[in-house]
Coordinates of N, CA and C in Angstrom, one line a residue:
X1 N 98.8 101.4 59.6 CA 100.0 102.2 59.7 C 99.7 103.6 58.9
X2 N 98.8 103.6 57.5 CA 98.7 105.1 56.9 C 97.4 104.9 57.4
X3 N 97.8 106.3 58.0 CA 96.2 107.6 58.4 C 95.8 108.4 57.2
X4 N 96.8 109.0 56.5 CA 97.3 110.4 55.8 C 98.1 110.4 54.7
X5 N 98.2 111.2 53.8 CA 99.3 110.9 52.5 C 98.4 110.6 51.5
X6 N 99.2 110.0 50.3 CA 99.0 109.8 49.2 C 98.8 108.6 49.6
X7 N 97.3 108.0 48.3 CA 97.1 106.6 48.6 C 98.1 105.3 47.8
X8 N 98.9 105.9 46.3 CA 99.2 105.3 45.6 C 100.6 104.2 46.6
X9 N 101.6 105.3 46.6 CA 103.1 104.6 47.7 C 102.5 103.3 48.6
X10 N 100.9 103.4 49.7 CA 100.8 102.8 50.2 C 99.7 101.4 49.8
X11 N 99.4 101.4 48.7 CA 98.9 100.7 48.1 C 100.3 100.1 46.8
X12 N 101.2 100.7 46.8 CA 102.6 99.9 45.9 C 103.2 99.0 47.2
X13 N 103.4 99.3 48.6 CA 103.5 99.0 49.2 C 103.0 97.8 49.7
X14 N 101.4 97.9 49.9 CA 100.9 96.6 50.2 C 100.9 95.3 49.3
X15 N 101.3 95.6 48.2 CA 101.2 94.4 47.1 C 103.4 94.0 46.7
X16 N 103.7 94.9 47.1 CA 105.5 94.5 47.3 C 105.5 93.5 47.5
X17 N 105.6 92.3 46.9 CA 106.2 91.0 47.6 C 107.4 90.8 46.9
X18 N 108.3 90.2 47.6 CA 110.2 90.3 47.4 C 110.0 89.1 46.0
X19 N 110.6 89.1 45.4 CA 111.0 88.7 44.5 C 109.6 88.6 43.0
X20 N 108.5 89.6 43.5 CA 107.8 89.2 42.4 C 107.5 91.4 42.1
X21 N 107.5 92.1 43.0 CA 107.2 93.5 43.1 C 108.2 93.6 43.8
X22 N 108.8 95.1 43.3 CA 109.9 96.0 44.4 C 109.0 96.8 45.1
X23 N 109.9 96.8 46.7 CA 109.6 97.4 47.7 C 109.2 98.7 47.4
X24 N 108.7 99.1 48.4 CA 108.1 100.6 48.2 C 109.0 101.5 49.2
X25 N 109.3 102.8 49.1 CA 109.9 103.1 49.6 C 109.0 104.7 50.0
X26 N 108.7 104.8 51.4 CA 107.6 105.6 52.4 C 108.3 106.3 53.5
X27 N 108.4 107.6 53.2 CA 109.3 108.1 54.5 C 110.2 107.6 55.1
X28 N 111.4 107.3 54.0 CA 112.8 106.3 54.4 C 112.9 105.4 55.2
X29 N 111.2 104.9 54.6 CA 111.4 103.1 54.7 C 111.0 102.2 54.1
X30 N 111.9 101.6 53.7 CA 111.2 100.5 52.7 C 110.7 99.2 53.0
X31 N 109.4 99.1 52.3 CA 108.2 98.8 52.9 C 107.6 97.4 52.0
X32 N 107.3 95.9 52.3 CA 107.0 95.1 51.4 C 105.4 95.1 52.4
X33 N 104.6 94.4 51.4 CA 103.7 93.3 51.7 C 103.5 93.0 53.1
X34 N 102.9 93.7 53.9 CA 102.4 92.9 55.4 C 102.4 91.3 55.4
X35 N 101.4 91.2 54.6 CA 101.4 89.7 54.4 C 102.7 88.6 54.4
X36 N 103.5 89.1 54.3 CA 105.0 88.2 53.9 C 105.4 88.0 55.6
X37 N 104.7 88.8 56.5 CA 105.5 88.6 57.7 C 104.0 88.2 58.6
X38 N 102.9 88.8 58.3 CA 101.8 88.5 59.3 C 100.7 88.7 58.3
X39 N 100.1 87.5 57.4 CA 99.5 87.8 56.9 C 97.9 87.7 57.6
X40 N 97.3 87.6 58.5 CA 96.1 87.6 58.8 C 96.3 88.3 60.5
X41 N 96.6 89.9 60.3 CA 96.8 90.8 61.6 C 95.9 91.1 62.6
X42 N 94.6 89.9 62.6 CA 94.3 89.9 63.7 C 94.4 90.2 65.0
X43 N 95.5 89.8 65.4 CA 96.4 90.1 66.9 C 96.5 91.5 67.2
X44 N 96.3 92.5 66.0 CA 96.8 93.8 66.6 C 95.9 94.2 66.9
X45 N 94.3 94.1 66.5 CA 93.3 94.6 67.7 C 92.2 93.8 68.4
X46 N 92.9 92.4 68.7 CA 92.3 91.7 69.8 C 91.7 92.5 70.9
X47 N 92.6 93.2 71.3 CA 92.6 93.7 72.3 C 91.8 95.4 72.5
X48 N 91.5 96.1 70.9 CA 91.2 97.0 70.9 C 89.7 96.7 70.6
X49 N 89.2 95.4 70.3 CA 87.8 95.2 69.6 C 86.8 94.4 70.5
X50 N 86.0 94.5 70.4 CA 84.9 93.4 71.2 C 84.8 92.6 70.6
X51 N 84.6 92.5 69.3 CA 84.4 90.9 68.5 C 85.5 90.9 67.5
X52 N 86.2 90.0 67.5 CA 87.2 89.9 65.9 C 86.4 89.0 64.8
X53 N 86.7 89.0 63.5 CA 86.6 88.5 62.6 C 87.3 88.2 61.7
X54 N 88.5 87.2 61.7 CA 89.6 87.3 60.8 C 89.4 86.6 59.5
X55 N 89.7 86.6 58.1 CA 89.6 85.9 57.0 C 91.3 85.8 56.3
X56 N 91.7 84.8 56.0 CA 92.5 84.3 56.0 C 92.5 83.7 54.6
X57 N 92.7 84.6 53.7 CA 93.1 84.6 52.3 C 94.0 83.8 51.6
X58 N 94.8 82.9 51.9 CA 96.0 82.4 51.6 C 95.8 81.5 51.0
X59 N 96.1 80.9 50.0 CA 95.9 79.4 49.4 C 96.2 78.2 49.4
X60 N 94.9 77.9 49.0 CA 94.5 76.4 48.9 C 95.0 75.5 48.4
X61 N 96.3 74.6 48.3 CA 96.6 73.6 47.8 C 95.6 72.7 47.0
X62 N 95.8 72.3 45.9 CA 94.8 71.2 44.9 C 95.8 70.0 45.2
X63 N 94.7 69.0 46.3 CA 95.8 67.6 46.3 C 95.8 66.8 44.8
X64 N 96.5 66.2 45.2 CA 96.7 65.2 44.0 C 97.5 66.0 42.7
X65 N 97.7 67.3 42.6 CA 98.7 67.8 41.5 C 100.3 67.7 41.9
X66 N 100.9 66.9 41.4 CA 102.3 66.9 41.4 C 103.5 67.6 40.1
X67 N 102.7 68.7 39.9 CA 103.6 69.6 39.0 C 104.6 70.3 39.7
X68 N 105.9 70.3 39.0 CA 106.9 71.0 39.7 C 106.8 72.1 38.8
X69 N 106.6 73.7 39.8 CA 106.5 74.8 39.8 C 107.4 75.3 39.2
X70 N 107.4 76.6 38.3 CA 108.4 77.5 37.6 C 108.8 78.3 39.3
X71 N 110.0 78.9 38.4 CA 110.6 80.0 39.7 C 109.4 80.9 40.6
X72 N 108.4 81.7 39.8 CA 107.4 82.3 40.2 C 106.8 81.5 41.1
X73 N 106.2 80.7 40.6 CA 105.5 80.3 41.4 C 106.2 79.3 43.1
X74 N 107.4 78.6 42.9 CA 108.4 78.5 43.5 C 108.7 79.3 45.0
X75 N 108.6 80.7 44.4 CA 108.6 82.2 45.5 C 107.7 81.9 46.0
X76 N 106.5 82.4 45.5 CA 105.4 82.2 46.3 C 104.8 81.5 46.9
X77 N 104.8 79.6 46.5 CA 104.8 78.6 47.4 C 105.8 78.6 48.5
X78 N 106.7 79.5 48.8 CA 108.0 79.2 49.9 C 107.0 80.5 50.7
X79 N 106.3 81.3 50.1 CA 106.0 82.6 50.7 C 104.9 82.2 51.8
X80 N 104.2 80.9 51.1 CA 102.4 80.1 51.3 C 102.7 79.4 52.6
X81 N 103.8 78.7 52.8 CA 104.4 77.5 53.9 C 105.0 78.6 55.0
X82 N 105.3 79.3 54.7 CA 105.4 80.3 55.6 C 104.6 80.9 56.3
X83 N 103.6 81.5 55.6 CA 102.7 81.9 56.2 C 101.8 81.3 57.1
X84 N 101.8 79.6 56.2 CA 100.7 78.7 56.8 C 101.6 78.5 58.2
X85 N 102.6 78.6 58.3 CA 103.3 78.0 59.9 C 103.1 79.2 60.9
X86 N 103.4 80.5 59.9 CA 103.3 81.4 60.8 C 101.9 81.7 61.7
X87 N 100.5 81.2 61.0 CA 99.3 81.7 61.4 C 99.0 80.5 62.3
X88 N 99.8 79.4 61.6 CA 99.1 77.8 63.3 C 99.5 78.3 64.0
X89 N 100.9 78.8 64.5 CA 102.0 79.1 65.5 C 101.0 80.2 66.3
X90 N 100.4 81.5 65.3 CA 99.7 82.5 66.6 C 98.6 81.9 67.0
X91 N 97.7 81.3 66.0 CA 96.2 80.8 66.4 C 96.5 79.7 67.7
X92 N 97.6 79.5 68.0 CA 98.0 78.6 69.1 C 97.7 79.4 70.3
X93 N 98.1 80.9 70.6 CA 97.9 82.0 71.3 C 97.3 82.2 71.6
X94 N 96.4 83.6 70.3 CA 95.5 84.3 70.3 C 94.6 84.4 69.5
X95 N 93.8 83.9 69.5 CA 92.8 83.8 68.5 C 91.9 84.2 68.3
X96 N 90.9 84.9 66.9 CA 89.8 86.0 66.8 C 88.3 85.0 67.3
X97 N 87.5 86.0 67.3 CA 86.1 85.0 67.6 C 85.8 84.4 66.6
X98 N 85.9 84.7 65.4 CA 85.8 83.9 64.5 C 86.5 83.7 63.0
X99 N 87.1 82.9 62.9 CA 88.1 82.5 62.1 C 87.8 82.0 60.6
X100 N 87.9 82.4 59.4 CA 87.2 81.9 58.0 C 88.5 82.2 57.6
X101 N 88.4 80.9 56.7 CA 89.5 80.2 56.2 C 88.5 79.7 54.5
X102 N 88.7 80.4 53.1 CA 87.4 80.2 52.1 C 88.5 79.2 51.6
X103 N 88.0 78.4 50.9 CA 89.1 77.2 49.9 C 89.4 78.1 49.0
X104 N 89.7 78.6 48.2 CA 89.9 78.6 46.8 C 91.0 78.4 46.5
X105 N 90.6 77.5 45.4 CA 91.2 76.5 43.9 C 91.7 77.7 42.9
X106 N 93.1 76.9 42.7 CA 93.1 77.2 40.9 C 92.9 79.1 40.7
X107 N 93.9 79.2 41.9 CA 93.9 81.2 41.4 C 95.1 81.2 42.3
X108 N 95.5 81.7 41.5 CA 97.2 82.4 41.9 C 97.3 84.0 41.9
X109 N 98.1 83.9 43.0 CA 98.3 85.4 43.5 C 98.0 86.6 42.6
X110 N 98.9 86.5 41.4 CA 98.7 87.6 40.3 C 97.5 87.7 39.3
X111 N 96.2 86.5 39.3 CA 95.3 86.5 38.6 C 94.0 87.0 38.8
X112 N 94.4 88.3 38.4 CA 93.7 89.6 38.9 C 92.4 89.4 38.0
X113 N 91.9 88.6 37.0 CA 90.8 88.7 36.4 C 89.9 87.3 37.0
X114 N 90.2 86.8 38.2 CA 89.6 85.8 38.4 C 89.0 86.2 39.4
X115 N 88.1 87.3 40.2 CA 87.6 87.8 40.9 C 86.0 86.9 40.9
X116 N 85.2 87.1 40.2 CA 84.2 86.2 40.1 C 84.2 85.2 40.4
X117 N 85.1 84.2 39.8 CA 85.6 83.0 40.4 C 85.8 82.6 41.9
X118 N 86.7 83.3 42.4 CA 87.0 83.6 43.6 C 85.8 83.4 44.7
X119 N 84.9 84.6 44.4 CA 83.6 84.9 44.6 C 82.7 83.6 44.9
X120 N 82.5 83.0 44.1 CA 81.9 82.0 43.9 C 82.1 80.7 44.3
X121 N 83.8 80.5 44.5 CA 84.5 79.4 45.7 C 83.9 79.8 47.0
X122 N 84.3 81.2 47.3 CA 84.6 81.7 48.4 C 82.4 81.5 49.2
X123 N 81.8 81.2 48.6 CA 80.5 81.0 49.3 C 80.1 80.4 50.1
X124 N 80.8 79.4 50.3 CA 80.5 78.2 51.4 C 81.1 78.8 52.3
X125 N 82.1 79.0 52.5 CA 82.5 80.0 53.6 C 81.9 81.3 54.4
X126 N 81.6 81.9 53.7 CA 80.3 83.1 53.7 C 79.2 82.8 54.1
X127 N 78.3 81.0 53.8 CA 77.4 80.5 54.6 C 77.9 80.6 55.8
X128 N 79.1 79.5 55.8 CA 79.6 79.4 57.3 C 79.3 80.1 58.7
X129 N 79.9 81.8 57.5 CA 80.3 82.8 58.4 C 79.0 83.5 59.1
X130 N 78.0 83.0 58.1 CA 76.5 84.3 58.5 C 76.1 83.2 59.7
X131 N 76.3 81.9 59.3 CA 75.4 81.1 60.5 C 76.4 81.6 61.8
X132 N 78.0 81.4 61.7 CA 78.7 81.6 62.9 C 78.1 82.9 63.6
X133 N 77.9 84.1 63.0 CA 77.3 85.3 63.2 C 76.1 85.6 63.4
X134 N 74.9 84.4 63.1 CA 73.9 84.5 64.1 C 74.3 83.3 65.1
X135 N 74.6 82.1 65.3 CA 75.0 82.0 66.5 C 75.3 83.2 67.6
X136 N 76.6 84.2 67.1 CA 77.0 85.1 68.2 C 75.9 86.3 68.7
X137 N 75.0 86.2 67.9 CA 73.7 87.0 67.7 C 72.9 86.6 69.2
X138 N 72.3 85.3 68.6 CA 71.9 84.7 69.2 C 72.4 84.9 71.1
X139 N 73.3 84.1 71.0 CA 74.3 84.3 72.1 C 74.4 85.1 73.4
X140 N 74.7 86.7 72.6 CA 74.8 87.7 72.9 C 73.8 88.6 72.9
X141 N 72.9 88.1 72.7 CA 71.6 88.6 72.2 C 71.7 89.9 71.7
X142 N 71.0 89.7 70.4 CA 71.0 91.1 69.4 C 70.1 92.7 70.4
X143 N 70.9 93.7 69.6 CA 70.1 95.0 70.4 C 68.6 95.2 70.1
X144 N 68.2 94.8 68.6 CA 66.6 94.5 68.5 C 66.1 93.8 69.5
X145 N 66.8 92.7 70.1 CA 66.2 91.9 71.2 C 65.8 92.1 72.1
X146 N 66.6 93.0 72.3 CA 66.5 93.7 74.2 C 65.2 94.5 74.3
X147 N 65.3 93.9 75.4 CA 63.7 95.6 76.2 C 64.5 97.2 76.2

């Protein structure tokens, strides 16, 4: 949606989620979090791209914890079930070529110093993805390949 402008509005913007950040407000409109309505927007350039790649950031439930959540976290578990219905319901549709879904454990939305961490869950997925991607290599045969 921004081409142009200032980067800060549209980066207050992308992190808006209703009850945890106030909306951002962008050329008289007020503007939350993509994510709260489509978080893995795929779909909007299916149709513009030859290959999709979508990664699907959303978290991982830890089975077996039966702790009942504060308010905060409350929000954003209603935010998670949401989202998770919303992305089976399109992947029912239209779906990218290839779809990565990383586990990660034990990081909550706001815990902005656990990037490493992150990183380091997020690997096995990243195997995943390089094999899925020589597969399509393969497949489609790479342009080194050709005569």
């Amino acid at each position: 949606m921004f081409e142009a402008d200032d980067l800060l509005p549209a980066l207050q913007a992308s992190m808006a989620v209703p009850g945890v950040f106030a909306p951002a407000s962008i050329g008289g409109r007020v503007l939350v979090d993509g994510g709260v309505v489509n978080l893995v927007p795929c779909d909007h350039v299916l149709e513009r791209a030859d290959f999709t790649i979508a990664v699907d950031v959303s978290k991982v439930r830890k089975h077996g914890k039966h702790e009942i959540p504060g308010a905060l976290e409350s929000v954003l578990g209603a935010f998670n079930i949401m989202q998770a219905s919303a992305i089976t319901e399109k992947m029912k549709h239209r779906k990218p070529d290839i779809y990565v879904q990383p586990e990660i454990e034990d990081v909550r939305m706001l815990d902005f110093g656990k990037a490493e961490e992150v990183f380091q869950q997020a690997e096995p997925a990243v195997y995943l993805l390089r094999k899925q991607l020589k597969g399509v290599t393969v497949e489609r045969g790479h342009p080194a390949d050709r005569p």
